[in-house]
Short mmCIF file of C-alpha atoms and ligand atoms in Angstrom, two decimals:
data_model
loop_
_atom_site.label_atom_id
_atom_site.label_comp_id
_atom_site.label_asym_id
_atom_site.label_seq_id
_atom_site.Cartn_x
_atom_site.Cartn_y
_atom_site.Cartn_z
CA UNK T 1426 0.00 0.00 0.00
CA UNK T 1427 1.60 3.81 -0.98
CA UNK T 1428 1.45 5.50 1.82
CA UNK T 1429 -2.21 7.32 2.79
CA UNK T 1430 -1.55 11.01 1.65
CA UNK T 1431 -3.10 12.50 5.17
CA UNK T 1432 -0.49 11.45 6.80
CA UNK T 1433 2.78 13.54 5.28
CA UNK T 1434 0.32 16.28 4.79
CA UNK T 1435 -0.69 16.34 8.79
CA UNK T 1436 2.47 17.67 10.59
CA UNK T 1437 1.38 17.20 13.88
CA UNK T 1438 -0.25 14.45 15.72
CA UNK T 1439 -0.60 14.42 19.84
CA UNK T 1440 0.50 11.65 21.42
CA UNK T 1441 -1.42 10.23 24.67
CA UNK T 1442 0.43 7.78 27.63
CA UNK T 1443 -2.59 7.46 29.24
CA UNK T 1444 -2.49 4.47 32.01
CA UNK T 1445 -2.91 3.54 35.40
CA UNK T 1446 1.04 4.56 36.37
CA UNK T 1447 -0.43 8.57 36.51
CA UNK T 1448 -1.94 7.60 39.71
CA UNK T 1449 1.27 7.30 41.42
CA UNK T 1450 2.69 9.65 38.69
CA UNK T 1451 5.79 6.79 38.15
CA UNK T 1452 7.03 5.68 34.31
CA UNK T 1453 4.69 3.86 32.42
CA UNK T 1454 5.46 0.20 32.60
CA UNK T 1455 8.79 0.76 33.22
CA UNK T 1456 8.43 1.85 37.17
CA UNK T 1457 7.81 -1.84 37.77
CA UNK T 1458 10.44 -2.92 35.23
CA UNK T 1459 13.02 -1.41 36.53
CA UNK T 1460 12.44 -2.04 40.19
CA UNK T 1461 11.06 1.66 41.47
CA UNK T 1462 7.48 -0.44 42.05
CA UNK T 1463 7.33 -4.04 43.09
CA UNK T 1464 4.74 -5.96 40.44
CA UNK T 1465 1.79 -5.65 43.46
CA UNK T 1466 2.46 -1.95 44.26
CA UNK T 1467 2.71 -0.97 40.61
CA UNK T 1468 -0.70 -2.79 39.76
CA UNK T 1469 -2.38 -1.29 42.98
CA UNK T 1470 -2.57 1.89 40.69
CA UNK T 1471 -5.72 -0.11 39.07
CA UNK T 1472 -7.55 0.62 42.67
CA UNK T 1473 -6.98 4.43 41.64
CA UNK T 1474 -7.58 4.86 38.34
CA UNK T 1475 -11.24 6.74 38.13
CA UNK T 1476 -10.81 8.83 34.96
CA UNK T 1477 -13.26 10.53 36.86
CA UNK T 1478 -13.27 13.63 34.54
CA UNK T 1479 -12.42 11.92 30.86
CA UNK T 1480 -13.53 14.06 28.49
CA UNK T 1481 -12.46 13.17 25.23
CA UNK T 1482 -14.23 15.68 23.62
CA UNK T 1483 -12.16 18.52 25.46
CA UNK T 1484 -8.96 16.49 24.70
CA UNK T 1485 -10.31 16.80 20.81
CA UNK T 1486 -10.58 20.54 20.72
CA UNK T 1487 -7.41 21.20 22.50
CA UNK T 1488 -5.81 19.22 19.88
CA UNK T 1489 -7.58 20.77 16.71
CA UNK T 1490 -6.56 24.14 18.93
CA UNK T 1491 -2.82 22.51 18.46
CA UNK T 1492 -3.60 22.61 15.15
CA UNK T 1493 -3.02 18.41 14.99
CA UNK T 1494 -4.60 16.44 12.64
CA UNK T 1495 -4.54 13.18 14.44
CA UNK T 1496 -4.09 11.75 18.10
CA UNK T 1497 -2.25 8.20 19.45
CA UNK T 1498 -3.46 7.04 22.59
CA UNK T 1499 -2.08 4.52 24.08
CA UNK T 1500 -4.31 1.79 23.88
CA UNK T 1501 -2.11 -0.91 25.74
CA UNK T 1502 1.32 -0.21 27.09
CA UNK T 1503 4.23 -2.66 27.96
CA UNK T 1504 2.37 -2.98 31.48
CA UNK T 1505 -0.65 -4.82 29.80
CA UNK T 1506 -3.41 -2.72 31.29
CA UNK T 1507 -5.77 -1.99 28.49
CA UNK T 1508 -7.92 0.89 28.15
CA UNK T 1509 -11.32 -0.79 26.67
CA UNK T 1510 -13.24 -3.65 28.20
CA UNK T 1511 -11.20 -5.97 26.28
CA UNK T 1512 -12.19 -9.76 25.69
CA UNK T 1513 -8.94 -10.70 25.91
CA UNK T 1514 -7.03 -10.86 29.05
CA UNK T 1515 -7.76 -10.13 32.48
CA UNK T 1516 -5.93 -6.61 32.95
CA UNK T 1517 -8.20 -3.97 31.96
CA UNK T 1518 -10.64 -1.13 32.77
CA UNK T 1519 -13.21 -3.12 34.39
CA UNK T 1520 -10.70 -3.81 37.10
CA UNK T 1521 -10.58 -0.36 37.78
CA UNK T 1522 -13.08 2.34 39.12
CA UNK T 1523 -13.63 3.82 35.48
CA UNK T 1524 -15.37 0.82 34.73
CA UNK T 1525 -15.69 1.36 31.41
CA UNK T 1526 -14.25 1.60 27.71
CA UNK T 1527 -12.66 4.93 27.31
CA UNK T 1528 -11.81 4.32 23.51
CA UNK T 1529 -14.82 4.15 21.68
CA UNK T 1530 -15.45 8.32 23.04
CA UNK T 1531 -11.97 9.05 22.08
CA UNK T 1532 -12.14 8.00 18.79
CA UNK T 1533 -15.44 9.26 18.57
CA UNK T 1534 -14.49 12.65 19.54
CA UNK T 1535 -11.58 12.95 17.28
CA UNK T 1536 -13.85 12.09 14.17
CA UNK T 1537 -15.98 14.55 15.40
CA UNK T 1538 -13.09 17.45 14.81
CA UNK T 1539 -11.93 15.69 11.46
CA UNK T 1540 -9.18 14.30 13.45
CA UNK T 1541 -7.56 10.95 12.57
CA UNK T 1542 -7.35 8.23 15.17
CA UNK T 1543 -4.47 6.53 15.91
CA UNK T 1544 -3.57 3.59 18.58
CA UNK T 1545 -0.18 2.74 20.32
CA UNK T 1546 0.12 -1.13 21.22
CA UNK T 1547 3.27 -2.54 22.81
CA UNK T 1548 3.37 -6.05 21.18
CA UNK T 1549 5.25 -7.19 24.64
CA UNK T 1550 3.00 -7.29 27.85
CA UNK T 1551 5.31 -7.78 30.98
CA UNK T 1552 2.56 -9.13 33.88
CA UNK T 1553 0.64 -11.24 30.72
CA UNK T 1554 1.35 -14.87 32.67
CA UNK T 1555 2.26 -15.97 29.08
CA UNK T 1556 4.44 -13.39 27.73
CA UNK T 1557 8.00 -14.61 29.52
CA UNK T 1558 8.12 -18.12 28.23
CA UNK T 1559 10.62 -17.85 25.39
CA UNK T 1560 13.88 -16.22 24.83
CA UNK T 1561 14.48 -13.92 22.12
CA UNK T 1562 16.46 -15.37 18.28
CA UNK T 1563 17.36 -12.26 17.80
CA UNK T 1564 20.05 -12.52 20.68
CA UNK T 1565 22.94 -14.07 19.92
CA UNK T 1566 23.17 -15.24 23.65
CA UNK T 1567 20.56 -15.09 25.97
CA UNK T 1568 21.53 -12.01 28.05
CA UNK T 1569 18.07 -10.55 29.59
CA UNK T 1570 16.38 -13.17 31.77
CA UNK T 1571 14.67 -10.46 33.39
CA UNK T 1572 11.35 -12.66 34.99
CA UNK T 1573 9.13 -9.70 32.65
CA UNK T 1574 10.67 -10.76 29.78
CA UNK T 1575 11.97 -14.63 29.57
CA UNK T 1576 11.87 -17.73 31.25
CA UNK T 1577 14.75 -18.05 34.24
CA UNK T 1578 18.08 -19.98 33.34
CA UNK T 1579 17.83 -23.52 32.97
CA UNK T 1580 14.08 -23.02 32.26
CA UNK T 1581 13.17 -24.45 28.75
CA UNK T 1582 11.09 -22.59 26.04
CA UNK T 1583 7.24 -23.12 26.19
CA UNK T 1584 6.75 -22.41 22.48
CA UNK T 1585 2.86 -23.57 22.69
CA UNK T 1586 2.43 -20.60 25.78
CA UNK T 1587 4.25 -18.51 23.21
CA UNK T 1588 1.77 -19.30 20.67
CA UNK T 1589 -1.29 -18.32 22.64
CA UNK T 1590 0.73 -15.41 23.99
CA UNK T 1591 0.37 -14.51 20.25
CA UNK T 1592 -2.97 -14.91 20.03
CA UNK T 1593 -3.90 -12.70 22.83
CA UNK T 1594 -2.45 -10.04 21.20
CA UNK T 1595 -3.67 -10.58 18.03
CA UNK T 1596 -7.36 -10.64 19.73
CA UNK T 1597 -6.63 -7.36 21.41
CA UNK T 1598 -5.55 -5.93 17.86
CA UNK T 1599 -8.26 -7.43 16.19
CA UNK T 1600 -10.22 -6.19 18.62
CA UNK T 1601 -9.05 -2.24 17.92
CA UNK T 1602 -10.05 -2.72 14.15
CA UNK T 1603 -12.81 -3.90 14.45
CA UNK T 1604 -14.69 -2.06 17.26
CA UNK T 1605 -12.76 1.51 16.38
CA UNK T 1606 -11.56 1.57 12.74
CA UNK T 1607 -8.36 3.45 13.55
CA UNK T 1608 -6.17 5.33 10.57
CA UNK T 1609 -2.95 4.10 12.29
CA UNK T 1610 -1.93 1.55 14.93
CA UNK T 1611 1.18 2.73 16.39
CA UNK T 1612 3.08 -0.53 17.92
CA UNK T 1613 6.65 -0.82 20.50
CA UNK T 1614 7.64 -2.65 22.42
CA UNK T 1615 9.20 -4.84 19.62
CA UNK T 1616 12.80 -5.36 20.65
CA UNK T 1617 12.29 -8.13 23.10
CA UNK T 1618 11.69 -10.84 20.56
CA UNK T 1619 12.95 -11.47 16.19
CA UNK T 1620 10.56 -10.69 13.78
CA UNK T 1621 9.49 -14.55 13.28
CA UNK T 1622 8.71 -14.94 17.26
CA UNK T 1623 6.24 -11.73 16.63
CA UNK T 1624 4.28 -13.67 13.96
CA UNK T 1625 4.03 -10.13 12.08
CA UNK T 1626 3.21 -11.22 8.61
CA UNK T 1627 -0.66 -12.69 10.10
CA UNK T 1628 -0.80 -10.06 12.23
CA UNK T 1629 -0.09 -7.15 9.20
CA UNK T 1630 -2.92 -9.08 6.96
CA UNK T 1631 -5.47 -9.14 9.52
CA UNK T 1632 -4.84 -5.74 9.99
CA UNK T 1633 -5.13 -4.51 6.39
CA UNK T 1634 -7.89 -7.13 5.55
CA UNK T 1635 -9.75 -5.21 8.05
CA UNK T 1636 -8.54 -1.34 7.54
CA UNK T 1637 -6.10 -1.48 3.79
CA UNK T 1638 -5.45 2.12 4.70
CA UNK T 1639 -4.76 1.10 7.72
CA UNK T 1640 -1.15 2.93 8.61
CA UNK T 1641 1.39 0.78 10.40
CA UNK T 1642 4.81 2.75 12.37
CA UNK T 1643 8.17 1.17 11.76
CA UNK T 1644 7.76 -1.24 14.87
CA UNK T 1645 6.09 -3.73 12.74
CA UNK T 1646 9.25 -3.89 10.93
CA UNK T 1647 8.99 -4.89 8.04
CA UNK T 1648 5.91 -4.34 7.84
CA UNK T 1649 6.20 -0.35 9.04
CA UNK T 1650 4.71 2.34 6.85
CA UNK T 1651 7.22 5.29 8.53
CA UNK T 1652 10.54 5.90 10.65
CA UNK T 1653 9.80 6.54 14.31
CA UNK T 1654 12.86 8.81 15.42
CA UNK T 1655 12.74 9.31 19.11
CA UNK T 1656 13.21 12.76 21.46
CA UNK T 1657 15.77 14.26 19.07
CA UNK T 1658 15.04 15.66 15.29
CA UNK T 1659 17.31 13.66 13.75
CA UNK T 1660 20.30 15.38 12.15
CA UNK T 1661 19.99 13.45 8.68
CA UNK T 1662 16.54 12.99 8.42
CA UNK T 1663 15.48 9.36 7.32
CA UNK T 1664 14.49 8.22 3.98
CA UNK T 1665 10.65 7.69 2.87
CA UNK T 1666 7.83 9.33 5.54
CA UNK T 1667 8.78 9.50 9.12
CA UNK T 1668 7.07 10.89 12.53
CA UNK T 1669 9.65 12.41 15.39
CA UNK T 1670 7.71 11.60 18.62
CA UNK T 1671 8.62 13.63 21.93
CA UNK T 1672 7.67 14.71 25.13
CA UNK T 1673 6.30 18.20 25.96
CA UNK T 1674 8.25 17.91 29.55
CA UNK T 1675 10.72 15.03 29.92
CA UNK T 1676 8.49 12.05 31.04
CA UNK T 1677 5.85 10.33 28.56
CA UNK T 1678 2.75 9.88 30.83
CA UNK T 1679 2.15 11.72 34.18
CA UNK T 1680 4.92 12.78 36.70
CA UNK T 1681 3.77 15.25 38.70
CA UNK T 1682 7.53 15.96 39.61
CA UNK T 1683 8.21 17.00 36.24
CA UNK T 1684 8.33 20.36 35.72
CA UNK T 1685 11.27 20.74 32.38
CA UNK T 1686 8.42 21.60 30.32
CA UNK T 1687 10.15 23.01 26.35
CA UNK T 1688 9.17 26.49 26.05
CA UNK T 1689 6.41 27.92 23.22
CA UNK T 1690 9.39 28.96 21.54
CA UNK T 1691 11.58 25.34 21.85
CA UNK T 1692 8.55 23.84 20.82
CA UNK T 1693 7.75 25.91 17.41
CA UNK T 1694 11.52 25.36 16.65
CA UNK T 1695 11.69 21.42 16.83
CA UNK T 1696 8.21 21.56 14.85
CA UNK T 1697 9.41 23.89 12.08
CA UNK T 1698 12.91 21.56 12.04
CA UNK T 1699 11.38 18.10 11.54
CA UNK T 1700 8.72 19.29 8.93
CA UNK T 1701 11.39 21.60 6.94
CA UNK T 1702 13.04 18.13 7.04
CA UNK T 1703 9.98 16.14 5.69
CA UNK T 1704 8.45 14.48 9.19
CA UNK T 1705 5.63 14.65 11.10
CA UNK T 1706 6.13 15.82 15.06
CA UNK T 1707 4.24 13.98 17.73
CA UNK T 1708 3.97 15.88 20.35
CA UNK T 1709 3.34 13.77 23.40
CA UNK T 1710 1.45 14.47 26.81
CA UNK T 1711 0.70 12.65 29.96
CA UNK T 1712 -3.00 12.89 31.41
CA UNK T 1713 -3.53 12.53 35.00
CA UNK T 1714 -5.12 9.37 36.13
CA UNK T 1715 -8.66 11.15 35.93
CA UNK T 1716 -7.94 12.01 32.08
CA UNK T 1717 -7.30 15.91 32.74
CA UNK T 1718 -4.56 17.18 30.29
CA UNK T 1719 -1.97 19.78 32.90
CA UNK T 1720 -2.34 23.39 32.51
CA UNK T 1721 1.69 23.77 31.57
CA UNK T 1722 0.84 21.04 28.75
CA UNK T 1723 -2.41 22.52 27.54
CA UNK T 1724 -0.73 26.22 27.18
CA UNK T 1725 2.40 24.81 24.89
CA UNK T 1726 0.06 23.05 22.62
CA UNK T 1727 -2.19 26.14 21.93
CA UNK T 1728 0.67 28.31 21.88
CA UNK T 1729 2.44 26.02 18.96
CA UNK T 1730 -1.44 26.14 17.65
CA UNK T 1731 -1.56 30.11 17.76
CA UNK T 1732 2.18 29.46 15.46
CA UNK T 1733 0.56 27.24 13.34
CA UNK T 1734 -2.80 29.10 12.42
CA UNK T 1735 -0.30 31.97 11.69
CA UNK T 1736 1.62 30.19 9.05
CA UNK T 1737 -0.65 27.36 7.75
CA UNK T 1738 0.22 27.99 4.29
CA UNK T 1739 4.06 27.53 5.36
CA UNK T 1740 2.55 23.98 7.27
CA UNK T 1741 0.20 22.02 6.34
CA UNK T 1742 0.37 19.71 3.15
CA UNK T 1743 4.03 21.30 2.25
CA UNK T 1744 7.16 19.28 1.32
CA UNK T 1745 10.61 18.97 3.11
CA UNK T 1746 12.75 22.52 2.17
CA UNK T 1747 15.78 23.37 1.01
CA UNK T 1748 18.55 20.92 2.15
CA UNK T 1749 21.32 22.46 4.91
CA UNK T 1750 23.48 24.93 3.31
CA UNK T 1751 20.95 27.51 1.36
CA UNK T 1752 19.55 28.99 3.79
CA UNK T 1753 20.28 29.77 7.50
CA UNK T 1754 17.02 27.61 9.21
CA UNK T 1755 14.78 25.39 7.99
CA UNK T 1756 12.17 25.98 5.21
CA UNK T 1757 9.58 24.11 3.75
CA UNK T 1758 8.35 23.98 -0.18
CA UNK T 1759 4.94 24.32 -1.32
CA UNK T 1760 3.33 21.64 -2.96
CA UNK T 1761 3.53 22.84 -6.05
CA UNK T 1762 6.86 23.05 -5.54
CA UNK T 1763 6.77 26.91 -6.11
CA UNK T 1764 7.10 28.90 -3.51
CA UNK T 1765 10.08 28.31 -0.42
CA UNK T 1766 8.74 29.10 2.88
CA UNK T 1767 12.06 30.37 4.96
CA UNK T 1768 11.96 30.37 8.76
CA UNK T 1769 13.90 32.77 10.91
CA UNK T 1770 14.37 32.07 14.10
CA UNK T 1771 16.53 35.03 15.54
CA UNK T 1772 16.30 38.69 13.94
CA UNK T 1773 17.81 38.89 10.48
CA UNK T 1774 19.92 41.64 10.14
CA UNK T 1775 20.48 44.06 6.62
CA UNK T 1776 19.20 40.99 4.55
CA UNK T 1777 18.74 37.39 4.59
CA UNK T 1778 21.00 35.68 2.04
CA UNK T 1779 19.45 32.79 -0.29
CA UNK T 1780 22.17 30.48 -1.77
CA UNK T 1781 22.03 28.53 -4.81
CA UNK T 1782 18.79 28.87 -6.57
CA UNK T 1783 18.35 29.35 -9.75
CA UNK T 1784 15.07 30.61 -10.06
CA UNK T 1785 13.97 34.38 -10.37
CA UNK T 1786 11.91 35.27 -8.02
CA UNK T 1787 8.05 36.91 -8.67
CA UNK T 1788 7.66 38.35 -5.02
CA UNK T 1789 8.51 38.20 -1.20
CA UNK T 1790 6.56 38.49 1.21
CA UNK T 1791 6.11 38.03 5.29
CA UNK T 1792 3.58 35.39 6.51
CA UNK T 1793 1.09 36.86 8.66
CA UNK T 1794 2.07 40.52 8.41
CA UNK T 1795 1.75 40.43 4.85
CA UNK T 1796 5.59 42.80 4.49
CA UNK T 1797 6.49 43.01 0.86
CA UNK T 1798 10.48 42.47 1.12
CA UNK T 1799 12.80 43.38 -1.68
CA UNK T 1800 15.76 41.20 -2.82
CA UNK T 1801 18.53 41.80 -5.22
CA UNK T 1802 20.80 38.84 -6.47
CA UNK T 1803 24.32 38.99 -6.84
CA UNK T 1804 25.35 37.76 -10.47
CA UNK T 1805 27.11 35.09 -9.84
CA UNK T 1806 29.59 33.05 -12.58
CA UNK T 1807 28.55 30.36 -15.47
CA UNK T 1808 25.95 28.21 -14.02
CA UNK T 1809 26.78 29.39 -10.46
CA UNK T 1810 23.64 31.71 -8.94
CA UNK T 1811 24.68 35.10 -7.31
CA UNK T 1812 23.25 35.13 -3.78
CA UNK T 1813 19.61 36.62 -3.32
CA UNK T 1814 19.79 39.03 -0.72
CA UNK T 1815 16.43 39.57 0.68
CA UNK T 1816 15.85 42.45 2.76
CA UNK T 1817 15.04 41.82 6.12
CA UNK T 1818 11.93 42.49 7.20
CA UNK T 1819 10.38 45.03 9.98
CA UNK T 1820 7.75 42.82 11.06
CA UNK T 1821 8.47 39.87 13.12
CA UNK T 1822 6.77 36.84 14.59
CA UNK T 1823 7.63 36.53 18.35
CA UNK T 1824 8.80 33.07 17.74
CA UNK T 1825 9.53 32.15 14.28
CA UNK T 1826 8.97 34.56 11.61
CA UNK T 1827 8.22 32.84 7.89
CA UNK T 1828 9.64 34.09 4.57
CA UNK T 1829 7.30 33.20 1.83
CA UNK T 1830 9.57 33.27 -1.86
CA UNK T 1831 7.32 32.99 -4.34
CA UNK T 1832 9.67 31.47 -7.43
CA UNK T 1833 9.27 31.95 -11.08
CA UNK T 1834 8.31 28.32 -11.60
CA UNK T 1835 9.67 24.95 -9.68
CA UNK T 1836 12.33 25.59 -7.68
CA UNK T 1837 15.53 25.00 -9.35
CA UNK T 1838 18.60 24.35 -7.14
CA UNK T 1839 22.51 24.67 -7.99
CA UNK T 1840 24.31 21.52 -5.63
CA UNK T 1841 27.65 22.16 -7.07
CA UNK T 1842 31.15 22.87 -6.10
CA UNK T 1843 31.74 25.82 -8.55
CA UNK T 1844 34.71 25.61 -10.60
CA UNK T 1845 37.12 24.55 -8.69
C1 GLC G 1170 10.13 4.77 24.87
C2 GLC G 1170 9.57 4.54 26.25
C3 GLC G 1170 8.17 4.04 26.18
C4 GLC G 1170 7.33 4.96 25.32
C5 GLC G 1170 7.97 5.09 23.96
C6 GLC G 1170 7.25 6.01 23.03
O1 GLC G 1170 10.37 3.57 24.19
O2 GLC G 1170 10.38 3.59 26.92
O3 GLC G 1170 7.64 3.91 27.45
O4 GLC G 1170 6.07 4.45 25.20
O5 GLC G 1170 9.27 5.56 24.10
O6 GLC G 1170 7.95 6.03 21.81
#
């Protein structure tokens, strides 16, 4: 399948770690993993988890606010606690006091606001009494017997538990398609087994024979429709479609403790860097345990909205821009191809110099402030373009100001050397 057009075209998707580890506030999963928790302290959290004030429909307009065109919750996560009333498996929301399935008004929501719905699912589930009873191929010696994740030494395989392990997840999966009819299933957790021991190829077909368009992340391997760089923009961006995901503060669901929130302005800049390099940013959020999004999280994401509506045209349903080296910041290129949207992050000064296109240009002009900027070009030598010196502009955005060059036809860029 080619990928679904929405998806490059969206920018920005919210991500959701949503779980019962926000009612201590502790890691998802990984507070028990890693020892913080015991097992029966970490799943006492299911005694406080009310989502007492879910309202999915607030989470949806915050979002659209964002100016996101789709959402991932996190439908199950390593821990195995699932957020619907699941027929498969014993951890889930009716052994909670929500009581209830909290996807079905999330995805509804989301539709409601033209919103795509998406679903994280870690393929591993670390208290699943079936999940640690085989060691993963892909290790070339067994080094994790963590009890989470393998069978102890001297404890043989169970291949037929791993089987049925299988099928419980494929149930639960199933289950997501066919009750919710999400655009995009978002999977992890894949590392702790080979790509055989997932049984991916069934699992990919009864996906698609439910949902073709279904999109898959690259943690069904080889089966992923896009990259999944983590918490960094990555300095040479992937090939084919690809999705940065990071936190707005430094932890993925709820820590009260955490307070290292990114700033408006850190925010706008790792947006406007991963989409001037051709990804998509999901932007990621922790709800307390009663499904209310923190006021330091709410204000970043309308603040990168208020960016966004500002510059839509520079946004939404662009391509990656010009490639290091032409300009001083990212950009991003019109569909068309025909007019270079340059972002300026700090005040230019005299001019802003434009390297090595070929193209005349028909006008200049400032997003949002609607500046007309004059430019002259430099001549240059043979086949080697003068710089464009664009004169820099009065009016500024507070934290990225945008550069719209409209070009004389497709842009046209000089990669050379010169003659050297
Ligand atoms: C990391 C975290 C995991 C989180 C994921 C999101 O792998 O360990 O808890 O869900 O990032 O990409």
């Amino acid at each position: 399948m080619p990928m679904q057009p929405w998806f490059p075209d969206a920018k920005l998707g919210i991500f959701l770690h949503y779980g019962i580890y926000a009612v201590k506030g502790v890691p998802e999963s990984w507070a028990m993993y890693q020892g913080q928790l015991s097992r029966e302290d970490y799943l006492a959290q299911l005694n406080g988890f009310t989502a007492a004030n879910y309202d999915p429909k607030a989470w949806a307009e915050l979002f659209a606010d964002a100016g996101a065109r789709y959402a991932v919750l996190t439908a199950r996560h390593h821990d195995g606690f699932a957020l619907w009333d699941t027929a498969f498996g014993d951890l889930n929301v009716r052994q909670t006091p929500a009581g209830r399935d909290l996807l079905q008004p999330y995805a509804d929501a989301l539709r409601e606001r033209d919103l795509k719905v998406g679903f994280y699912y870690s393929h591993s589930d670390w208290t699943h009494p079936l999940y640690a009873s085989v060691r993963n191929q892909g290790e070339a010696t067994w080094v994790n017997d963590n009890r989470f994740v393998g069978p102890p030494e001297g404890q043989p395989d169970d291949p037929a538990a791993w089987e049925k392990y299988l099928d419980y997840r494929d149930g639960q999966v199933g289950e997501l398609m066919d009750r919710y009819h999400p655009d995009l299933l978002w999977f992890d957790g894949e590392w702790e087994r080979s790509e055989a021991q997932w049984r991916l190829k069934p699992l990919a077909e009864r996906i698609l024979a439910a949902n073709p368009q279904t999109i898959l992340n690259a943690r069904m391997l080889s089966y992923g429709d896009y990259a999944t760089p983590e918490q960094g923009v990555p300095i040479l961006p992937p090939d084919g479609p690809w999705e940065l995901c990071l936190t707005v503060n430094d932890s993925w669901g709820f820590q009260g403790h955490d307070d290292n929130h990114k700033t408006v302005r850190q925010l706008v800049r790792y947006f406007v860097e991963t989409i001037g390099a051709g990804g998509n940013l999901l932007l990621d959020v922790g709800p307390r345990e009663d499904g209310t999004i923190t006021a330091p999280q709410a204000e970043r994401l309308r603040g990168l909205g208020a960016w966004i509506r500002r510059h839509s045209e520079a946004v939404y349903a662009t391509v990656a821009g010009l490639p290091a080296g032409h300009h001083y910041g990212p950009s991003t290129l019109s569909a068309d191809r025909e007019t270079l949207y340059l972002m300026c992050f700090d005040t230019p000064r005299e001019t802003i110099g434009l390297r090595g296109v070929r193209n005349q240009i028909r006008k200049i002009s400032v997003l949002g402030s609607g500046e007309e900027l004059s430019h002259h070009a430099d001549h240059g030598l043979h086949d080697v373009p003068g710089v464009k010196w664009i004169k820099a502009p009065t009016t500024e955005d507070a934290y990225a100001t945008v550069i719209a060059v409209e070009l004389d036809g497709e842009l046209d860029l000089y990669r050379g050397t010169g003659r050297v």
